[in-house]
XYZ file of N, CA and C in Angstrom:
411
model
N 0.659 -14.252 2.493
C -0.502 -13.555 1.945
C -1.011 -14.219 0.656
N -0.378 -15.309 0.242
C -0.841 -15.984 -0.965
C -2.304 -16.374 -0.792
N -3.065 -16.175 -1.831
C -4.490 -16.438 -1.768
C -5.301 -15.180 -1.507
N -4.621 -14.067 -1.231
C -5.289 -12.783 -1.013
C -4.840 -11.790 -2.079
N -5.686 -10.835 -2.362
C -5.267 -9.672 -3.131
C -4.672 -8.711 -2.107
N -3.449 -8.262 -2.365
C -2.746 -7.402 -1.418
C -2.541 -6.017 -2.041
N -2.914 -5.009 -1.281
C -2.705 -3.619 -1.684
C -1.562 -3.074 -0.836
N -0.478 -2.677 -1.494
C 0.648 -2.042 -0.814
C 0.569 -0.538 -1.073
N 0.758 0.244 -0.025
C 0.799 1.696 -0.174
C 2.108 2.173 0.450
N 3.045 2.623 -0.395
C 4.335 3.140 0.067
C 4.166 4.625 0.358
N 4.592 5.054 1.562
C 4.335 6.421 1.993
C 5.355 6.864 3.039
N 5.306 8.154 3.392
C 6.128 8.720 4.467
C 5.348 9.858 5.123
N 5.682 10.174 6.357
C 4.960 11.226 7.075
C 5.206 12.617 6.494
N 6.356 12.806 5.812
C 6.677 14.112 5.232
C 6.064 14.302 3.843
N 5.405 13.276 3.319
C 4.884 13.279 1.947
C 3.452 13.810 1.913
N 3.293 15.057 1.444
C 1.973 15.674 1.363
C 0.967 14.877 0.546
N 1.313 14.468 -0.691
C 0.365 13.685 -1.486
C -0.006 12.343 -0.834
N 0.932 11.756 -0.088
C 0.632 10.499 0.620
C -0.484 10.737 1.625
N -0.273 11.771 2.452
C -1.236 12.063 3.510
C -2.572 12.537 2.940
N -2.517 13.241 1.804
C -3.733 13.729 1.176
C -4.617 12.561 0.714
N -3.995 11.456 0.309
C -4.767 10.315 -0.196
C -5.281 9.404 0.917
N -4.841 9.617 2.157
C -5.200 8.702 3.244
C -6.693 8.638 3.567
N -7.455 9.730 3.527
C -8.895 9.564 3.764
C -9.540 8.616 2.740
N -9.118 8.708 1.490
C -9.632 7.790 0.472
C -9.169 6.363 0.698
N -7.916 6.214 1.112
C -7.409 4.873 1.397
C -8.111 4.286 2.617
N -8.417 5.120 3.618
C -9.159 4.622 4.783
C -10.543 4.156 4.355
N -11.186 4.888 3.451
C -12.500 4.483 2.944
C -12.399 3.148 2.208
N -11.317 2.936 1.453
C -11.116 1.659 0.755
C -10.874 0.529 1.764
N -10.057 0.804 2.787
C -9.824 -0.188 3.845
C -11.155 -0.557 4.500
N -11.979 0.453 4.789
C -13.281 0.195 5.409
C -14.174 -0.649 4.506
N -14.154 -0.359 3.219
C -14.994 -1.099 2.268
C -14.645 -2.584 2.259
N -13.370 -2.912 2.395
C -12.917 -4.307 2.325
C -12.603 -4.911 3.697
N -13.021 -4.231 4.760
C -12.694 -4.677 6.121
C -13.162 -6.106 6.409
N -14.274 -6.507 5.833
C -14.816 -7.843 6.104
C -14.556 -8.830 4.977
N -13.681 -8.468 4.056
C -13.349 -9.350 2.940
C -12.054 -10.089 3.266
N -12.139 -11.388 3.553
C -10.937 -12.141 3.935
C -9.956 -12.342 2.791
N -10.360 -11.989 1.566
C -9.506 -12.180 0.395
C -8.712 -10.934 0.022
N -8.807 -9.872 0.837
C -8.121 -8.614 0.534
C -7.368 -8.145 1.777
N -6.112 -7.723 1.563
C -5.299 -7.182 2.657
C -4.644 -5.883 2.197
N -4.587 -4.917 3.090
C -3.920 -3.647 2.842
C -2.699 -3.556 3.746
N -1.559 -3.187 3.177
C -0.334 -2.970 3.947
C 0.213 -1.591 3.589
N 0.410 -0.759 4.593
C 0.919 0.590 4.399
C 2.386 0.588 4.806
N 3.267 0.686 3.823
C 4.698 0.548 4.068
C 5.335 1.925 4.173
N 5.686 2.271 5.396
C 6.346 3.543 5.647
C 7.797 3.432 5.193
N 8.241 4.395 4.393
C 9.587 4.329 3.828
C 10.208 5.721 3.762
N 11.508 5.750 3.525
C 12.259 6.990 3.291
C 12.153 8.009 4.414
N 11.953 7.557 5.640
C 11.957 8.467 6.798
C 13.404 8.667 7.221
N 13.778 9.889 7.519
C 15.149 10.192 7.928
C 15.290 10.373 9.445
N 14.178 10.592 10.126
C 14.219 10.843 11.562
C 14.592 9.569 12.330
N 15.367 9.746 13.382
C 15.748 8.607 14.221
C 14.529 7.990 14.901
N 13.567 8.821 15.289
C 12.380 8.350 15.994
C 11.191 8.161 15.040
N 11.480 7.705 13.820
C 10.433 7.606 12.800
C 9.271 6.710 13.219
N 9.540 5.636 13.953
C 8.442 4.745 14.364
C 7.469 5.484 15.282
N 8.004 6.261 16.187
C 7.158 7.053 17.087
C 6.361 8.092 16.293
N 7.021 8.784 15.362
C 6.343 9.781 14.531
C 5.203 9.149 13.734
N 5.483 7.999 13.137
C 4.478 7.308 12.325
C 3.314 6.855 13.190
N 3.612 6.213 14.311
C 2.544 5.729 15.187
C 1.687 6.873 15.702
N 2.316 7.984 16.068
C 1.558 9.158 16.515
C 0.661 9.686 15.401
N 1.215 9.777 14.195
C 0.440 10.271 13.055
C -0.781 9.382 12.797
N -0.584 8.080 12.776
C -1.683 7.135 12.511
C -2.739 7.238 13.612
N -2.295 7.268 14.873
C -3.235 7.343 15.999
C -3.990 8.663 16.037
N -3.291 9.779 15.818
C -3.931 11.101 15.847
C -5.013 11.226 14.779
N -4.790 10.584 13.641
C -5.748 10.667 12.538
C -6.754 9.523 12.533
N -6.635 8.644 13.525
C -7.568 7.516 13.697
C -7.660 6.622 12.461
N -6.503 6.414 11.808
C -6.455 5.490 10.681
C -6.306 4.067 11.210
N -6.956 3.138 10.547
C -6.879 1.727 10.966
C -5.947 0.949 10.043
N -4.865 1.594 9.640
C -3.933 0.992 8.698
C -3.017 -0.017 9.382
N -2.707 -1.081 8.654
C -1.682 -2.037 9.091
C -0.363 -1.501 8.528
N 0.421 -0.854 9.389
C 1.654 -0.186 8.960
C 2.856 -1.105 9.169
N 3.668 -1.191 8.138
C 4.950 -1.887 8.210
C 6.041 -0.853 7.961
N 7.215 -1.101 8.530
C 8.323 -0.168 8.365
C 9.369 -0.761 7.436
N 9.730 0.013 6.428
C 10.747 -0.401 5.473
C 12.130 -0.248 6.107
N 13.122 -0.838 5.472
C 14.523 -0.642 5.854
C 14.861 0.817 5.537
N 15.243 1.579 6.552
C 15.481 3.012 6.356
C 16.945 3.351 6.101
N 17.862 2.553 6.583
C 19.276 2.921 6.491
C 19.956 2.383 5.227
N 19.633 1.191 4.803
C 20.283 0.570 3.647
C 19.252 0.376 2.541
N 19.219 1.319 1.612
C 18.194 1.278 0.558
C 18.288 0.024 -0.319
N 19.478 -0.579 -0.401
C 19.611 -1.800 -1.189
C 18.798 -2.941 -0.587
N 18.497 -2.865 0.689
C 17.740 -3.908 1.381
C 16.274 -3.534 1.580
N 15.861 -2.406 1.045
C 14.505 -1.912 1.299
C 13.483 -2.546 0.356
N 12.262 -2.616 0.845
C 11.146 -3.134 0.061
C 10.842 -2.177 -1.090
N 10.943 -0.885 -0.822
C 10.664 0.114 -1.848
C 11.599 -0.069 -3.048
N 12.844 -0.426 -2.801
C 13.793 -0.688 -3.885
C 13.441 -1.982 -4.603
N 13.081 -2.999 -3.851
C 12.724 -4.292 -4.452
C 11.544 -4.162 -5.414
N 10.628 -3.251 -5.115
C 9.464 -3.042 -5.983
C 9.709 -1.997 -7.063
N 10.907 -1.418 -7.101
C 11.238 -0.450 -8.141
C 10.527 0.878 -7.987
N 10.138 1.214 -6.772
C 9.419 2.462 -6.522
C 10.392 3.629 -6.633
N 10.020 4.612 -7.451
C 10.864 5.795 -7.671
C 10.340 7.019 -6.937
N 9.064 7.010 -6.582
C 8.453 8.130 -5.885
C 7.270 7.651 -5.071
N 6.918 8.445 -4.069
C 5.775 8.090 -3.244
C 4.767 9.229 -3.275
N 3.495 8.937 -3.104
C 2.936 7.628 -2.816
C 2.916 6.731 -4.049
N 3.137 5.463 -3.804
C 2.984 4.442 -4.841
C 2.120 3.341 -4.268
N 1.170 2.906 -5.086
C 0.292 1.813 -4.691
C 0.528 0.636 -5.627
N 0.628 -0.561 -5.047
C 0.867 -1.780 -5.797
C -0.262 -2.757 -5.442
N -0.878 -3.331 -6.461
C -1.930 -4.328 -6.244
C -1.381 -5.669 -6.719
N -1.366 -6.629 -5.818
C -0.823 -7.963 -6.088
C -1.975 -8.955 -6.079
N -2.015 -9.832 -7.090
C -3.112 -10.793 -7.160
C -2.899 -11.969 -6.202
N -3.867 -12.881 -6.193
C -3.860 -14.004 -5.247
C -2.688 -14.962 -5.430
N -2.075 -14.927 -6.610
C -0.929 -15.800 -6.894
C 0.403 -15.107 -6.633
N 0.339 -13.841 -6.226
C 1.566 -13.112 -5.912
C 2.143 -12.307 -7.054
N 1.365 -12.127 -8.119
C 1.839 -11.346 -9.267
C 1.357 -9.902 -9.160
N 2.245 -8.961 -9.464
C 1.859 -7.555 -9.475
C 0.927 -7.332 -10.657
N -0.263 -6.848 -10.368
C -1.248 -6.565 -11.416
C -1.298 -5.081 -11.761
N -1.098 -4.230 -10.758
C -1.172 -2.789 -10.980
C -0.136 -2.091 -10.110
N 0.442 -1.011 -10.640
C 1.331 -0.165 -9.860
C 1.132 1.263 -10.347
N 0.855 2.163 -9.411
C 0.631 3.552 -9.791
C 1.225 4.480 -8.745
N 1.645 5.651 -9.216
C 2.229 6.658 -8.326
C 1.355 7.892 -8.325
N 1.464 8.653 -7.251
C 0.726 9.899 -7.153
C -0.410 9.792 -6.152
N -0.900 10.936 -5.761
C -1.975 10.974 -4.776
C -2.993 12.023 -5.145
N -4.095 11.975 -4.459
C -5.152 12.949 -4.660
C -6.021 12.986 -3.424
N -6.948 13.939 -3.395
C -7.791 14.110 -2.220
C -9.229 13.650 -2.442
N -9.563 13.237 -3.659
C -10.934 12.850 -3.985
C -11.203 11.439 -3.451
N -11.904 11.361 -2.326
C -12.137 10.084 -1.649
C -12.855 9.093 -2.565
N -13.939 9.537 -3.206
C -14.701 8.630 -4.077
C -13.854 8.107 -5.235
N -13.057 8.967 -5.811
C -12.189 8.556 -6.924
C -11.173 7.512 -6.461
N -10.577 7.721 -5.300
C -9.595 6.765 -4.776
C -10.252 5.428 -4.510
N -11.407 5.432 -3.844
C -12.108 4.187 -3.543
C -12.489 3.465 -4.830
N -12.984 4.202 -5.803
C -13.368 3.584 -7.079
C -12.157 2.964 -7.776
N -11.054 3.701 -7.831
C -9.853 3.194 -8.503
C -9.302 1.952 -7.796
N -9.165 2.010 -6.478
C -8.634 0.872 -5.728
C -9.587 -0.313 -5.828
N -10.883 -0.067 -5.704
C -11.874 -1.147 -5.791
C -11.852 -1.827 -7.148
N -11.769 -1.034 -8.199
C -11.726 -1.598 -9.550
C -10.504 -2.491 -9.718
N -9.366 -2.022 -9.260
C -8.134 -2.809 -9.375
C -8.194 -4.067 -8.521
N -8.748 -3.959 -7.326
C -8.886 -5.136 -6.464
C -9.775 -6.178 -7.133
N -10.919 -5.737 -7.651
C -11.859 -6.687 -8.270
C -11.247 -7.334 -9.513
N -10.499 -6.581 -10.300
C -9.817 -7.164 -11.461
C -8.748 -8.159 -11.011
N -8.020 -7.816 -9.967
C -6.980 -8.719 -9.456
C -7.590 -9.987 -8.875
N -8.776 -9.881 -8.299
C -9.459 -11.069 -7.759
C -9.772 -12.059 -8.871
N -10.117 -11.535 -10.043
C -10.509 -12.408 -11.164
C -9.359 -12.795 -12.062
N -8.200 -12.217 -11.814
C -7.048 -12.452 -12.693
C -6.596 -13.907 -12.623
N -6.368 -14.457 -13.779
C -5.803 -15.793 -13.884
C -4.555 -15.707 -14.737
N -3.492 -16.265 -14.239
C -2.256 -16.308 -15.021
C -2.435 -17.371 -16.104
N -1.989 -17.075 -17.333
C -2.052 -18.093 -18.364
C -1.194 -19.296 -17.968
N -1.723 -20.442 -18.197
C -0.996 -21.666 -17.849
C -0.247 -22.157 -19.087
N 0.958 -22.654 -18.858
C 1.786 -23.182 -19.939
C 1.435 -24.644 -20.142
N 1.218 -25.011 -21.372
C 0.942 -26.428 -21.667
C 2.230 -27.215 -21.668
N 2.154 -28.421 -21.153
C 3.351 -29.282 -21.166
C 3.069 -30.534 -21.967
């Protein structure tokens, strides 16, 4: 994904605030659908059900979300992506710039679609313009 701004959204089907923010996240996905420099990844995590993949796929399909869903390591938290990113609660959104540096990380959810789109868009646009300071040699 190097060269793209990547939006990670850590979530679970049992997480009310996660699901509440999904209409806004879908609007953000739609806004950037034709932008080859932006990618959204929805990382399902902390599911305890044995059939979690089926539950997640059903949930996404029933709600007609066009999310690119990835599944985190559910059994060994030491090997999970959520642990690697230091996520303590969900939903958590992480914005990574084109060079692979985390530019923004925020937790919590809301139902205000316009507010979510504005916040995600602002962070994406800032991450697009972000330049890491170069060290002189």
